[in-house]
Every structure is written in C-alpha cells, then in structure tokens.
mmCIF file of C-alpha atoms in Angstrom:
data_model
loop_
_atom_site.group_PDB
_atom_site.id
_atom_site.type_symbol
_atom_site.label_atom_id
_atom_site.label_comp_id
_atom_site.label_asym_id
_atom_site.label_seq_id
_atom_site.Cartn_x
_atom_site.Cartn_y
_atom_site.Cartn_z
ATOM 1 C CA MET O 191 10.256 -24.802 1.215
ATOM 2 C CA THR O 192 11.537 -21.854 3.243
ATOM 3 C CA PHE O 193 9.722 -20.314 6.191
ATOM 4 C CA LEU O 194 9.175 -17.182 4.125
ATOM 5 C CA SER O 195 7.364 -19.143 1.449
ATOM 6 C CA ILE O 196 5.055 -20.689 4.031
ATOM 7 C CA GLN O 197 4.452 -17.402 5.855
ATOM 8 C CA ALA O 198 3.887 -15.320 2.751
ATOM 9 C CA ARG O 199 1.694 -17.913 1.066
ATOM 10 C CA ARG O 200 -0.490 -18.363 4.128
ATOM 11 C CA THR O 201 -1.036 -14.611 4.369
ATOM 12 C CA ILE O 202 -1.801 -14.110 0.696
ATOM 13 C CA ARG O 203 -3.849 -17.343 0.398
ATOM 14 C CA ALA O 204 -6.181 -16.175 3.168
ATOM 15 C CA HIS O 205 -6.520 -12.828 1.439
ATOM 16 C CA PHE O 206 -7.236 -14.515 -1.914
ATOM 17 C CA HIS O 207 -10.044 -16.508 -0.271
ATOM 18 C CA PHE O 208 -11.593 -13.283 1.015
ATOM 19 C CA LEU O 209 -11.314 -11.667 -2.422
ATOM 20 C CA LYS O 210 -12.876 -14.680 -4.111
ATOM 21 C CA LYS O 211 -15.936 -14.333 -1.920
ATOM 22 C CA ARG O 212 -16.086 -10.653 -2.883
ATOM 23 C CA GLN O 213 -15.826 -11.579 -6.595
ATOM 24 C CA VAL O 214 -12.812 -9.308 -7.095
ATOM 25 C CA SER O 215 -10.010 -10.190 -9.489
ATOM 26 C CA THR O 216 -7.176 -11.366 -7.257
ATOM 27 C CA GLU O 217 -4.654 -10.808 -10.023
ATOM 28 C CA SER O 218 -5.561 -7.145 -10.468
ATOM 29 C CA VAL O 219 -5.679 -6.524 -6.709
ATOM 30 C CA GLU O 220 -2.255 -8.066 -6.195
ATOM 31 C CA GLN O 221 -0.935 -6.028 -9.119
ATOM 32 C CA GLY O 222 -2.146 -2.849 -7.421
ATOM 33 C CA LYS O 223 -0.589 -3.771 -4.097
ATOM 34 C CA ARG O 224 2.658 -4.796 -5.757
ATOM 35 C CA TRP O 225 2.935 -1.498 -7.640
ATOM 36 C CA ALA O 226 2.337 0.540 -4.475
ATOM 37 C CA ALA O 227 4.860 -1.429 -2.422
ATOM 38 C CA ILE O 228 7.600 -1.361 -5.068
ATOM 39 C CA LYS O 229 7.223 2.365 -5.783
ATOM 40 C CA ALA O 230 7.201 3.229 -2.093
ATOM 41 C CA ILE O 231 10.343 1.227 -1.322
ATOM 42 C CA ARG O 232 12.220 2.602 -4.332
ATOM 43 C CA HIS O 233 11.396 6.178 -3.370
ATOM 44 C CA VAL O 234 12.125 5.576 0.307
ATOM 45 C CA ILE O 235 15.607 4.149 -0.267
ATOM 46 C CA ASP O 236 16.539 7.182 -2.385
ATOM 47 C CA SER O 237 16.863 9.088 0.907
ATOM 48 C CA GLN O 238 19.353 6.478 2.202
ATOM 49 C CA PRO O 239 17.568 5.671 5.481
ATOM 50 C CA SER O 240 19.464 3.871 8.228
ATOM 51 C CA VAL O 241 16.366 2.544 10.004
ATOM 52 C CA ILE O 242 13.076 1.548 8.335
ATOM 53 C CA GLY O 243 9.819 0.553 9.996
ATOM 54 C CA LEU O 244 7.876 -2.186 8.216
ATOM 55 C CA GLY O 245 4.149 -2.593 8.748
ATOM 56 C CA SER O 246 1.855 -5.592 8.624
ATOM 57 C CA GLY O 247 -0.328 -7.283 6.032
ATOM 58 C CA THR O 248 -0.144 -8.666 2.518
ATOM 59 C CA THR O 249 1.159 -5.489 0.859
ATOM 60 C CA ILE O 250 4.217 -5.496 3.122
ATOM 61 C CA VAL O 251 5.180 -8.926 1.764
ATOM 62 C CA TYR O 252 5.811 -7.170 -1.552
ATOM 63 C CA ALA O 253 7.641 -4.292 0.158
ATOM 64 C CA ILE O 254 10.064 -6.650 1.890
ATOM 65 C CA ASP O 255 10.581 -8.594 -1.325
ATOM 66 C CA GLU O 256 11.528 -5.346 -3.099
ATOM 67 C CA LEU O 257 13.744 -4.058 -0.282
ATOM 68 C CA LYS O 258 15.942 -7.150 -0.233
ATOM 69 C CA LYS O 259 16.839 -6.614 -3.918
ATOM 70 C CA HIS O 260 18.673 -3.358 -3.192
ATOM 71 C CA LYS O 261 22.206 -2.859 -1.901
ATOM 72 C CA ILE O 262 20.937 -0.788 1.025
ATOM 73 C CA ALA O 263 19.312 -3.946 2.413
ATOM 74 C CA GLN O 264 22.740 -5.069 3.630
ATOM 75 C CA ASP O 265 22.937 -2.174 6.087
ATOM 76 C CA VAL O 266 19.458 -0.824 6.814
ATOM 77 C CA VAL O 267 17.869 -1.883 10.113
ATOM 78 C CA CYS O 268 14.233 -3.020 9.912
ATOM 79 C CA ILE O 269 11.786 -2.463 12.779
ATOM 80 C CA PRO O 270 8.699 -4.751 12.635
ATOM 81 C CA THR O 271 5.169 -3.880 13.725
ATOM 82 C CA SER O 272 4.073 -7.469 14.317
ATOM 83 C CA PHE O 273 5.374 -10.967 14.969
ATOM 84 C CA GLN O 274 4.560 -11.915 11.380
ATOM 85 C CA THR O 275 6.626 -9.023 9.988
ATOM 86 C CA ARG O 276 9.466 -9.920 12.333
ATOM 87 C CA GLN O 277 9.560 -13.428 10.881
ATOM 88 C CA LEU O 278 9.498 -12.091 7.319
ATOM 89 C CA ILE O 279 12.444 -9.793 8.080
ATOM 90 C CA LEU O 280 14.469 -12.674 9.487
ATOM 91 C CA ALA O 281 13.517 -15.059 6.691
ATOM 92 C CA ASN O 282 14.741 -12.548 4.105
ATOM 93 C CA ASN O 283 18.075 -12.086 5.905
ATOM 94 C CA LEU O 284 17.401 -8.423 6.618
ATOM 95 C CA LYS O 285 18.733 -6.727 9.746
ATOM 96 C CA LEU O 286 16.196 -6.926 12.562
ATOM 97 C CA GLY O 287 16.005 -4.138 15.116
ATOM 98 C CA SER O 288 13.672 -2.970 17.879
ATOM 99 C CA LEU O 289 12.408 0.306 19.304
ATOM 100 C CA GLU O 290 14.541 -0.314 22.379
ATOM 101 C CA GLN O 291 17.640 -0.222 20.174
ATOM 102 C CA TYR O 292 16.401 2.392 17.701
ATOM 103 C CA PRO O 293 13.883 4.769 19.311
ATOM 104 C CA ARG O 294 14.003 7.019 16.227
ATOM 105 C CA ILE O 295 13.114 5.606 12.796
ATOM 106 C CA ASP O 296 13.807 7.380 9.502
ATOM 107 C CA VAL O 297 10.688 6.176 7.690
ATOM 108 C CA THR O 298 7.945 3.582 8.133
ATOM 109 C CA VAL O 299 6.071 1.921 5.272
ATOM 110 C CA ASP O 300 2.723 0.363 6.176
ATOM 111 C CA GLY O 301 -0.542 -0.741 4.610
ATOM 112 C CA ALA O 302 -4.037 0.598 5.273
ATOM 113 C CA ASP O 303 -7.618 -0.625 5.153
ATOM 114 C CA GLU O 304 -8.996 2.704 3.930
ATOM 115 C CA ILE O 305 -7.426 6.077 3.080
ATOM 116 C CA ASP O 306 -9.249 9.397 2.752
ATOM 117 C CA PRO O 307 -8.167 12.469 0.703
ATOM 118 C CA LYS O 308 -6.294 13.925 3.714
ATOM 119 C CA LEU O 309 -4.356 10.647 4.110
ATOM 120 C CA ASN O 310 -6.182 9.772 7.309
ATOM 121 C CA ALA O 311 -6.541 6.004 7.470
ATOM 122 C CA ILE O 312 -8.373 3.110 9.055
ATOM 123 C CA LYS O 313 -5.846 0.474 10.094
ATOM 124 C CA GLY O 314 -5.882 -2.638 12.219
ATOM 125 C CA GLY O 315 -7.679 -5.159 10.041
ATOM 126 C CA GLY O 316 -4.847 -7.509 10.922
ATOM 127 C CA ALA O 317 -5.129 -6.673 14.657
ATOM 128 C CA CYS O 318 -1.667 -5.043 14.844
ATOM 129 C CA LEU O 319 -2.841 -1.442 15.290
ATOM 130 C CA PHE O 320 -1.089 -0.596 18.566
ATOM 131 C CA GLN O 321 2.361 -1.732 17.450
ATOM 132 C CA GLU O 322 1.794 -0.120 14.052
ATOM 133 C CA ARG O 323 1.087 3.192 15.782
ATOM 134 C CA LEU O 324 4.100 2.860 18.072
ATOM 135 C CA VAL O 325 6.441 2.403 15.134
ATOM 136 C CA ALA O 326 4.747 5.115 13.052
ATOM 137 C CA LYS O 327 4.930 7.632 15.911
ATOM 138 C CA ALA O 328 8.645 6.925 16.301
ATOM 139 C CA SER O 329 9.209 7.697 12.611
ATOM 140 C CA ARG O 330 10.243 10.923 10.948
ATOM 141 C CA ARG O 331 8.134 9.918 7.940
ATOM 142 C CA PHE O 332 5.087 7.657 7.653
ATOM 143 C CA VAL O 333 4.203 6.236 4.228
ATOM 144 C CA LEU O 334 1.043 4.303 3.341
ATOM 145 C CA VAL O 335 0.755 1.696 0.572
ATOM 146 C CA ALA O 336 -2.492 0.229 -0.772
ATOM 147 C CA ASP O 337 -4.405 -0.705 -3.890
ATOM 148 C CA GLU O 338 -7.085 1.647 -5.184
ATOM 149 C CA ARG O 339 -9.944 -0.240 -3.492
ATOM 150 C CA LYS O 340 -8.733 1.302 -0.231
ATOM 151 C CA ARG O 341 -9.022 4.886 -1.462
ATOM 152 C CA SER O 342 -12.239 6.668 -0.487
ATOM 153 C CA SER O 343 -13.748 10.121 -0.202
ATOM 154 C CA GLN O 344 -14.594 9.532 3.466
ATOM 155 C CA LEU O 345 -13.480 6.966 6.020
ATOM 156 C CA GLY O 346 -16.115 4.347 6.774
ATOM 157 C CA THR O 347 -17.613 4.316 3.278
ATOM 158 C CA LYS O 348 -15.569 1.537 1.660
ATOM 159 C CA TRP O 349 -14.102 -0.431 4.574
ATOM 160 C CA LYS O 350 -17.082 -2.389 5.883
ATOM 161 C CA ARG O 351 -15.429 -4.334 8.698
ATOM 162 C CA GLY O 352 -15.498 -1.477 11.184
ATOM 163 C CA VAL O 353 -12.953 0.579 13.084
ATOM 164 C CA PRO O 354 -10.906 -1.777 15.285
ATOM 165 C CA VAL O 355 -10.567 -0.906 18.955
ATOM 166 C CA GLU O 356 -7.973 -2.852 20.959
ATOM 167 C CA VAL O 357 -9.206 -3.507 24.490
ATOM 168 C CA VAL O 358 -7.569 -5.196 27.477
ATOM 169 C CA PRO O 359 -9.541 -8.376 28.334
ATOM 170 C CA MET O 360 -10.691 -7.224 31.773
ATOM 171 C CA ALA O 361 -12.260 -4.100 30.250
ATOM 172 C CA LEU O 362 -14.003 -5.825 27.327
ATOM 173 C CA SER O 363 -17.586 -5.796 28.636
ATOM 174 C CA PRO O 364 -17.434 -2.307 30.221
ATOM 175 C CA ILE O 365 -15.902 -0.813 27.071
ATOM 176 C CA GLN O 366 -18.432 -2.475 24.772
ATOM 177 C CA TYR O 367 -21.275 -1.268 26.990
ATOM 178 C CA THR O 368 -19.864 2.280 27.061
ATOM 179 C CA LEU O 369 -19.350 2.401 23.292
ATOM 180 C CA GLU O 370 -22.916 1.238 22.697
ATOM 181 C CA GLU O 371 -24.123 4.049 24.971
ATOM 182 C CA MET O 372 -21.915 6.643 23.280
ATOM 183 C CA PHE O 373 -22.833 5.542 19.755
ATOM 184 C CA PRO O 374 -26.334 3.994 19.838
ATOM 185 C CA ASP O 375 -26.501 3.733 16.042
ATOM 186 C CA ALA O 376 -23.182 1.906 15.743
ATOM 187 C CA LEU O 377 -22.737 -1.858 15.569
ATOM 188 C CA ILE O 378 -20.098 -2.979 18.082
ATOM 189 C CA ARG O 379 -18.901 -6.575 17.813
ATOM 190 C CA LEU O 380 -16.095 -8.635 19.339
ATOM 191 C CA ARG O 381 -13.834 -9.907 16.570
ATOM 192 C CA ILE O 382 -13.965 -13.698 16.375
ATOM 193 C CA SER O 383 -11.205 -15.763 14.780
ATOM 194 C CA GLN O 384 -12.051 -17.007 11.282
ATOM 195 C CA SER O 385 -9.377 -19.696 11.398
ATOM 196 C CA SER O 386 -10.559 -23.304 11.321
ATOM 197 C CA ASP O 387 -7.707 -24.101 13.713
ATOM 198 C CA LYS O 388 -8.832 -21.703 16.412
ATOM 199 C CA ALA O 389 -12.153 -20.884 18.044
ATOM 200 C CA GLY O 390 -12.960 -17.808 20.084
ATOM 201 C CA PRO O 391 -11.930 -14.153 19.913
ATOM 202 C CA VAL O 392 -8.952 -12.816 17.999
ATOM 203 C CA VAL O 393 -6.068 -12.155 20.403
ATOM 204 C CA THR O 394 -3.553 -9.449 19.477
ATOM 205 C CA ASP O 395 0.226 -9.716 19.840
ATOM 206 C CA ASN O 396 -0.270 -7.784 23.092
ATOM 207 C CA GLY O 397 -2.747 -10.338 24.474
ATOM 208 C CA ASN O 398 -5.794 -8.116 24.017
ATOM 209 C CA PHE O 399 -9.160 -8.344 22.225
ATOM 210 C CA ILE O 400 -10.527 -6.375 19.273
ATOM 211 C CA LEU O 401 -13.920 -4.692 19.108
ATOM 212 C CA ASP O 402 -14.918 -3.862 15.528
ATOM 213 C CA CYS O 403 -17.035 -0.710 15.573
ATOM 214 C CA HIS O 404 -19.240 -0.013 12.556
ATOM 215 C CA PHE O 405 -19.998 3.721 12.549
ATOM 216 C CA GLY O 406 -20.828 4.205 8.881
ATOM 217 C CA PRO O 407 -19.307 7.303 7.209
ATOM 218 C CA ILE O 408 -17.040 9.094 9.692
ATOM 219 C CA GLN O 409 -17.377 12.883 9.665
ATOM 220 C CA ASN O 410 -14.474 13.692 11.988
ATOM 221 C CA PRO O 411 -12.063 10.748 12.383
ATOM 222 C CA ASP O 412 -9.626 12.639 14.617
ATOM 223 C CA LEU O 413 -12.346 13.578 17.111
ATOM 224 C CA LEU O 414 -13.738 10.033 17.065
ATOM 225 C CA TYR O 415 -10.266 8.655 17.769
ATOM 226 C CA LYS O 416 -9.793 10.950 20.766
ATOM 227 C CA GLU O 417 -13.231 10.156 22.218
ATOM 228 C CA ILE O 418 -12.690 6.394 22.144
ATOM 229 C CA LYS O 419 -9.005 6.492 23.102
ATOM 230 C CA SER O 420 -9.863 8.420 26.285
ATOM 231 C CA LEU O 421 -11.747 5.408 27.706
ATOM 232 C CA THR O 422 -9.867 3.490 30.384
ATOM 233 C CA GLY O 423 -9.164 0.004 29.071
ATOM 234 C CA VAL O 424 -8.773 1.033 25.426
ATOM 235 C CA LEU O 425 -5.207 0.462 24.267
ATOM 236 C CA ASP O 426 -5.660 1.868 20.781
ATOM 237 C CA VAL O 427 -8.134 2.809 18.047
ATOM 238 C CA GLY O 428 -7.587 2.028 14.373
ATOM 239 C CA LEU O 429 -7.895 5.633 13.186
ATOM 240 C CA PHE O 430 -4.547 7.040 12.060
ATOM 241 C CA CYS O 431 -5.123 10.770 11.604
ATOM 242 C CA ASN O 432 -2.624 13.458 10.591
ATOM 243 C CA MET O 433 0.214 10.946 10.548
ATOM 244 C CA ALA O 434 0.985 9.894 6.958
ATOM 245 C CA ASP O 435 2.889 12.280 4.683
ATOM 246 C CA THR O 436 2.628 10.158 1.511
ATOM 247 C CA ALA O 437 0.389 7.405 0.137
ATOM 248 C CA TYR O 438 1.129 5.130 -2.817
ATOM 249 C CA ILE O 439 -2.081 3.855 -4.416
ATOM 250 C CA GLY O 440 -1.764 1.104 -7.032
ATOM 251 C CA HIS O 441 -4.315 0.836 -9.843
ATOM 252 C CA LEU O 442 -6.104 -2.467 -10.437
ATOM 253 C CA GLU O 443 -6.291 -2.523 -14.215
ATOM 254 C CA SER O 444 -2.803 -1.286 -15.117
ATOM 255 C CA ASP O 445 0.761 -1.316 -13.850
ATOM 256 C CA SER O 446 0.484 2.242 -12.568
ATOM 257 C CA GLY O 447 -0.836 4.247 -9.671
ATOM 258 C CA ASP O 448 -0.981 7.555 -7.833
ATOM 259 C CA VAL O 449 1.361 9.128 -5.319
ATOM 260 C CA LEU O 450 -0.489 11.378 -2.876
ATOM 261 C CA SER O 451 1.318 13.697 -0.488
ATOM 262 C CA VAL O 452 0.290 16.013 2.336
ATOM 263 C CA SER O 453 2.471 18.772 0.887
ATOM 264 C CA ASP O 454 0.372 18.723 -2.294
ATOM 265 C CA LEU O 455 -2.799 18.935 -0.205
ATOM 266 C CA ILE O 456 -1.454 21.974 1.649
ATOM 267 C CA LYS O 457 -0.642 23.705 -1.648
ATOM 268 C CA GLN O 458 -4.216 23.174 -2.784
#
C-alpha cells in the first residue's frame, strides 16, 4: 500500500466517522466534494498555470487526484498549505515547491468550512488556517471548493464548530480572557485533539494552539476578523473575507453543482 493510500484513507475515514455521527450520507457528501474538486481543477488548468497552491482537507485529496491525470501535471509546481498536503503532492509525483522559491502563485484551490453569498468563508477546521492564508494571499486567484452543506446565507449559521483562532502558546490564557471580555455571549474553547493516539490540545504545523470561538451568526465577518487579528498573540483568524473570486459547490444528490463568482455578484 502506498503512502498516499494510507494518508488519503486516514483523512477520509476520520471524516466518514464524523458524518456517520451526523447521520449524513457519506456517499452523497463525497460525490459533492468530488464534483467541486474536479470541476475546479479542470477550469483552473485551462489557464495553463505554472504554479498552483493546494489547500488542506478531504476535498483537496480529490483535487490532487484529478490534477495528476492531466498533462500539465508534469510541469506545474504545487505549493502546499500543510504538511499533509505536502506529503500528498510528493506521493502523487507532482512537483513540490515553496513560497521561498515561488513568492507569486497563479491560482490556489482550497476547501472551506462555510461559504456565504459574497464568497467570504470560515476556514481552519483542519488547523491549517495561517499557512492557507499565506498561500492564498500570494495567489493571483483564490478558488474555493466544497459540497453544498458548506453553503450558507450567513457565516456562523451552518458551521457549528466555531471560528478558529490560532494563538501562540504563551498568549493562550490572555487571549482567551480578552476574547471572553470582548464577546461575552460567545463560547470560547481550546481545541482538544480527538485522536485516540494523542491527548491534549491540537497543535498546528506552526506549533500553536487553536481557540474555537462560537459567535453564532456573524453580521460583519471582515470587521470581526480585524478586531481579533489586532490582538497581540493571535497569529490568524479563520475568516477569509474578500479573497475568493470563485467557488465550486457540489450538489449532494446529483453529479452536478454550482459555480459562483465575484464578478457575477458585482454585476448583480
């Protein structure tokens, strides 16, 4: 069994377990994610990019699987947003690059935990938010892929695990205290590892902790991002506002989906 098989299966198996508890059809969810990833990659490679950023999570497994089927995969450089994505790139014999080598990326494809009508998103459910933002900010285009469960009329209404805030360990208690003062109605909790092999808090690739902040429906995600990001000790906040230009949303009950773009929103 290849490393890719182990890595991909572990990621998707954990996600299947979560879905089972939620009583959601895993087959239909995976179909939606697969559609979004395949459509996004096919449209992206039409522009003949030289450098592609690849995000984190289960949907990106499908994106990488689609990318390697095309001739462009022999030449395009792939920039990962996490250690897991880095290993998937290598295991699929794609060209691995870094921001040090390629400070400008043509397009980045990444997943999301929730997407609103303006293509603002909550990201960071996999604790890779800072590196995801770094790669997205270095990109000329930023494309989101997700199944239709992630589409909502307002951030904070469907994603119930909170907005992730990455905090340096030394600042954990002061930041949690400050957030609880700033948002007395919010539930602020340190993210604890759910793995049976590891006890204690989730540690990011950067060696930091995650505070999951449950605000309920978010009226102004951009303002909320700026307020929290301004706190000393906060590395990043999982609100990605005014960044994505396109979102591919796969339907659950059919092999189809929607393509949403900022340009269409502006025309409206």
